[in-house]
Tab-separated table of C-alpha atoms in Angstrom:
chain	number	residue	atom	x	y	z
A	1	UNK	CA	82.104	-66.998	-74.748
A	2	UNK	CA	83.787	-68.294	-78.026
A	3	UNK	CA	83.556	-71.938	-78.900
A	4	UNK	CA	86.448	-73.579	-77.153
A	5	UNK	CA	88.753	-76.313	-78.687
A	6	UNK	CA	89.435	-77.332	-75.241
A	7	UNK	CA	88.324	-76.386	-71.630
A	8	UNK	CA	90.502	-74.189	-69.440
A	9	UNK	CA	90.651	-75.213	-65.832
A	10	UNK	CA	89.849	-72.613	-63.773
A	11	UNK	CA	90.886	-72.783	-59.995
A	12	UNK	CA	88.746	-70.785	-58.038
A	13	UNK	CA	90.580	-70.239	-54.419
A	14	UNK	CA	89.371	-68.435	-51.294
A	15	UNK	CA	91.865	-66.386	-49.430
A	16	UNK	CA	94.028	-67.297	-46.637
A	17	UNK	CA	92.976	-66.206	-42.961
A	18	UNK	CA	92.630	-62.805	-42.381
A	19	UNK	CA	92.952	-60.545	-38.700
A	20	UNK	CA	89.611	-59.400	-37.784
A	21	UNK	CA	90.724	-55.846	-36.279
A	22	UNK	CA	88.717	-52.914	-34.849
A	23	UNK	CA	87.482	-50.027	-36.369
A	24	UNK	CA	89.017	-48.654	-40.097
A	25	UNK	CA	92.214	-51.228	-40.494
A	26	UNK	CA	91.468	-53.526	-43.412
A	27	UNK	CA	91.620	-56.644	-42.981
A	28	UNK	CA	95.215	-58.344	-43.482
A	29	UNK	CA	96.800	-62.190	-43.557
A	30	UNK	CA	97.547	-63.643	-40.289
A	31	UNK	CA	100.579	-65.755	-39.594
A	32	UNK	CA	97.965	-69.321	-40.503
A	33	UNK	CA	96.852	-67.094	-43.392
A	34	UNK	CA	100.282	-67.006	-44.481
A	35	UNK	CA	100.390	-70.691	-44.430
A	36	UNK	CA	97.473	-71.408	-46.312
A	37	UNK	CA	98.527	-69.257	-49.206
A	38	UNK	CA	102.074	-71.273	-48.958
A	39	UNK	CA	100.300	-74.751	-49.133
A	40	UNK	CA	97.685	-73.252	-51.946
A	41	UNK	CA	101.129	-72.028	-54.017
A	42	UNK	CA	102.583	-75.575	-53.711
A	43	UNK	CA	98.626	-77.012	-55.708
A	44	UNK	CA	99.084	-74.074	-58.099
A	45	UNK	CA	102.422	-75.492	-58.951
A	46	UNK	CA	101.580	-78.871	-59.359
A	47	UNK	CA	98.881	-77.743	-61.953
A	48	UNK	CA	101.246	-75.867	-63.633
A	49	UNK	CA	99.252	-72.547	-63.514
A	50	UNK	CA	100.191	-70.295	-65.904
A	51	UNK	CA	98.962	-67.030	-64.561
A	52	UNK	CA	97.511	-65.763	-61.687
A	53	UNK	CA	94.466	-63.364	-60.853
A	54	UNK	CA	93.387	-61.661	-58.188
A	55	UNK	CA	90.249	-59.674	-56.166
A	56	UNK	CA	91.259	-56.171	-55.705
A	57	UNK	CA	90.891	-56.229	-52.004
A	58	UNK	CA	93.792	-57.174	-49.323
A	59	UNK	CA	93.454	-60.185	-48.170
A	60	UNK	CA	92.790	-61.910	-51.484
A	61	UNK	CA	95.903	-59.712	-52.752
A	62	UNK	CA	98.177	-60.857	-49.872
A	63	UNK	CA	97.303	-64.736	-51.057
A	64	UNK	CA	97.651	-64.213	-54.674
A	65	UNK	CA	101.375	-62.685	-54.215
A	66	UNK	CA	102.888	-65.256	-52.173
A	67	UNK	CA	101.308	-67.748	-55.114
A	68	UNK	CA	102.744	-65.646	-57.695
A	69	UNK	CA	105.956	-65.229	-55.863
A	70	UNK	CA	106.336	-68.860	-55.475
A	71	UNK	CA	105.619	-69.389	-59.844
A	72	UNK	CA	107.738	-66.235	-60.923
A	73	UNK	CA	104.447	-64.806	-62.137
A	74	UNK	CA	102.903	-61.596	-62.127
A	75	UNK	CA	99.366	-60.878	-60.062
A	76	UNK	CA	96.287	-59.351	-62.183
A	77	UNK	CA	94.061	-58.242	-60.046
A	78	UNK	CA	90.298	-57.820	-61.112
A	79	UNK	CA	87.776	-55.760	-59.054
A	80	UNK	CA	84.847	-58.418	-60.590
A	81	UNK	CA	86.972	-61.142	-58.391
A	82	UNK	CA	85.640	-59.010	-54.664
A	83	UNK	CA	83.509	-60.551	-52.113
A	84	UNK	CA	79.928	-59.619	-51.740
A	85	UNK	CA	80.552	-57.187	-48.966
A	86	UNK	CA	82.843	-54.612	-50.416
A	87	UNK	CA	84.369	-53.456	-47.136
A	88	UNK	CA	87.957	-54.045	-46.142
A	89	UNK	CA	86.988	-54.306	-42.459
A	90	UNK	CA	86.127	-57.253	-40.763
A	91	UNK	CA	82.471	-57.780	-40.996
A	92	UNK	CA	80.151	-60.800	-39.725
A	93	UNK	CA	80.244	-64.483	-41.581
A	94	UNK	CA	77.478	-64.500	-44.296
A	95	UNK	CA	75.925	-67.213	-42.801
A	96	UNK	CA	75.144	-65.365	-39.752
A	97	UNK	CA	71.394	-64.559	-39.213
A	98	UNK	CA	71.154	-60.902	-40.402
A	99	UNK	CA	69.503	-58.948	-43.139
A	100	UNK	CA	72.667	-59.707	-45.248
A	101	UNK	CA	73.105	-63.468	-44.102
A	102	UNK	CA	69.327	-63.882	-45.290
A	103	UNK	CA	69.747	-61.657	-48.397
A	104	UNK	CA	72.734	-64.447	-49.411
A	105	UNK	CA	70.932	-67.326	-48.146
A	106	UNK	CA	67.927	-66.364	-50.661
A	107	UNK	CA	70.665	-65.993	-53.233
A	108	UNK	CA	71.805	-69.921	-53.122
A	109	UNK	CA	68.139	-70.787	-53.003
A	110	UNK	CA	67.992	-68.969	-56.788
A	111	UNK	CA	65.788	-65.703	-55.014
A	112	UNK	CA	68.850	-63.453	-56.682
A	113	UNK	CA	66.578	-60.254	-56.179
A	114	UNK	CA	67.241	-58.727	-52.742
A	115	UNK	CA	70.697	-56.566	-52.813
A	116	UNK	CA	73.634	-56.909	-50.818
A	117	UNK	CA	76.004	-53.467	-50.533
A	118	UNK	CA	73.911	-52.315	-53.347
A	119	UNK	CA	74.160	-55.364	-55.836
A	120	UNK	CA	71.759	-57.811	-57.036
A	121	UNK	CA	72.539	-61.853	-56.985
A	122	UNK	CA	72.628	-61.351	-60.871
A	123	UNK	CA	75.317	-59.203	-60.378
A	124	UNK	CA	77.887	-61.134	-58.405
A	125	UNK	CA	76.966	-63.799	-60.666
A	126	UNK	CA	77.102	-61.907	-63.626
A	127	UNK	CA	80.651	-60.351	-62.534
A	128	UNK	CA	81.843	-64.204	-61.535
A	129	UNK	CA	81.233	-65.175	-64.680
A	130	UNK	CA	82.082	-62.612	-66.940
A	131	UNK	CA	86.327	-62.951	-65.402
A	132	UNK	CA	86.037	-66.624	-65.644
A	133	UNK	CA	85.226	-66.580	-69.312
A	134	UNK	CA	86.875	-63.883	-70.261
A	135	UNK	CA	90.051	-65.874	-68.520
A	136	UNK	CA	89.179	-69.361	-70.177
A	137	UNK	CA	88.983	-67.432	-73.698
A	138	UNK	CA	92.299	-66.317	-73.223
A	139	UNK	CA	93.586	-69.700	-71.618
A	140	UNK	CA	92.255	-72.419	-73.268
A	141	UNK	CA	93.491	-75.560	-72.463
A	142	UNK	CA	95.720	-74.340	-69.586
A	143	UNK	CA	94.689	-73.692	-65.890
A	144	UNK	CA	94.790	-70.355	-64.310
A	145	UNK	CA	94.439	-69.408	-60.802
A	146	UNK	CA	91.772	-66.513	-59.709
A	147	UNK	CA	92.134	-65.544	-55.514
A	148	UNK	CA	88.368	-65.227	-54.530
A	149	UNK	CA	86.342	-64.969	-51.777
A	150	UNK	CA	83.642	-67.864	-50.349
A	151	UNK	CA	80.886	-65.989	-50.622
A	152	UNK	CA	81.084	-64.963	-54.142
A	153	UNK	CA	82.974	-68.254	-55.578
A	154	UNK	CA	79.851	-70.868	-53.522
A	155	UNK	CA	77.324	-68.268	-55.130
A	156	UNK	CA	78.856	-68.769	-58.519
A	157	UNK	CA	79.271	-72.522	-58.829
A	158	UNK	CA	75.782	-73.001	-57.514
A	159	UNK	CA	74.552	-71.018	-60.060
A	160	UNK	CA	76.918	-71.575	-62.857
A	161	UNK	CA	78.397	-75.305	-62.605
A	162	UNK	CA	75.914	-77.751	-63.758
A	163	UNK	CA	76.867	-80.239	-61.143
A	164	UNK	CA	76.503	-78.157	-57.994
A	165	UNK	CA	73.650	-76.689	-56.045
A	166	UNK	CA	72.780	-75.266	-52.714
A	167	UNK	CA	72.498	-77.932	-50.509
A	168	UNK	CA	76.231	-79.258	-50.900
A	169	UNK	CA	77.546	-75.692	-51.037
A	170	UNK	CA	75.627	-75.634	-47.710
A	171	UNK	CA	77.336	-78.667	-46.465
A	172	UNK	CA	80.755	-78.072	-48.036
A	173	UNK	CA	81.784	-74.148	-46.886
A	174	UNK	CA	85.437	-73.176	-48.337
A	175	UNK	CA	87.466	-72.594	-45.787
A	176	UNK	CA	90.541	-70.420	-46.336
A	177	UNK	CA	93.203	-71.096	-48.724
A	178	UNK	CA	91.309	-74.065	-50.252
A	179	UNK	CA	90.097	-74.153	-53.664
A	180	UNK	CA	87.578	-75.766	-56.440
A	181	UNK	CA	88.657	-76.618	-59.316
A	182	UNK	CA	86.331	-75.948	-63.019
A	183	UNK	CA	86.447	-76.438	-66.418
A	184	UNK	CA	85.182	-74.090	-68.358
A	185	UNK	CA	84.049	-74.004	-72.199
A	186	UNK	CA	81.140	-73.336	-74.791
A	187	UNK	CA	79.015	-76.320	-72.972
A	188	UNK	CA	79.420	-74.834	-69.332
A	189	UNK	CA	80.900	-75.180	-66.195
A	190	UNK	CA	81.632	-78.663	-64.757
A	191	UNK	CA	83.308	-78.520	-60.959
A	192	UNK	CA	86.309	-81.471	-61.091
A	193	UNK	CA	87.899	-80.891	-57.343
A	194	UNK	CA	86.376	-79.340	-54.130
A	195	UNK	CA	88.906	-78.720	-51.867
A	196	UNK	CA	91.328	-81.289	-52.886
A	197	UNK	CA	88.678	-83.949	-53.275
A	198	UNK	CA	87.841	-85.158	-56.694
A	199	UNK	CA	83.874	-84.846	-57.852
A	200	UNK	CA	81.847	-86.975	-59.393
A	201	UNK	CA	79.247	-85.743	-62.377
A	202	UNK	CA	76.645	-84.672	-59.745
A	203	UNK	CA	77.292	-82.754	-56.862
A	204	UNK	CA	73.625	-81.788	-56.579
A	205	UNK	CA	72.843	-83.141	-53.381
């Protein structure tokens, strides 16, 4: 990324609760999901966001309007923003022990070789970080708002932010609507807020 004068903040927010419906419906906000992306509008407005981005896929969509909405600001959404599982259906928590859960659980643990819906861990990483420096190039010394998922945006900060790891991503799951906060420039990634709670230089537990 170019040599920046001064960091961007980047605030990286997971998506407001979703339905978890049968069969082929995609998944879409539910009424508490709805609320979540109310209360994360009122955060993005006390930072004074100047734009907003946005996965390509619903739910994240839903959230990122109703925070646009609320700052008179248009939504761009970026397919590199998607979760790991690129299915709009509900599918199970990452977490849970399957092949996938496993797969992402090697992932934090820096094994990025196994594949999840055809992808790497380099690659979500890679596609993490390509939007959030492309977006602090453009934005420098302003913050900007990108509507994530948890699996991609713990993946990324453990890899990427030089004060987090594994073990407190383990400890500290995102839960929907909250967000991390990072600045970004030519020295790196440095996490400032976890969902709402100020960090210290080290959140390597």
């Amino acid at each position: 990324m170019a040599d920046l004068q001064c960091p961007a903040r980047i605030v990286l927010a997971r998506h407001g609760a979703a339905s978890t419906p049968d069969g082929e419906s995609p998944r879409t906000l539910t009424r508490r999901g709805v609320a979540q992306a109310e209360a994360l509008a009122a955060v993005a407005a006390s930072l004074r966001v100047a734009a907003v981005w946005s996965s390509t896929m619903l739910r994240a969509r839903q959230t990122a309007d109703i925070v646009a909405d609320r700052l008179g600001l248009e939504v761009v959404p970026d397919d590199r923003l998607r979760e790991l599982i690129n299915d709009e259906r509900w599918t199970p928590p990452l977490r849970q022990e399957d092949e996938p859960g496993d797969v992402y659980a090697a992932w934090l643990d820096g094994d990025l070789d196994g594949t999840i819906f055809g992808e790497t861990g380099h690659d979500v990483i890679g596609r993490l970080q390509g939007v959030v420096e492309e977006v602090a190039d453009r934005f420098r010394g302003e913050a900007v708002l990108l509507v994530s998922h948890g699996g991609i945006i713990e993946l990324g900060l453990t890899h990427l932010a030089r004060n987090v790891n594994a073990a407190f991503v383990d400890s500290h799951p995102l839960d929907n609507g909250e967000a991390v906060e990072v600045e970004v420039d030519s020295s790196g990634w440095v996490c400032t807020s976890w969902a709402g709670e100020p960090t210290g230089a080290s959140l390597r537990a």
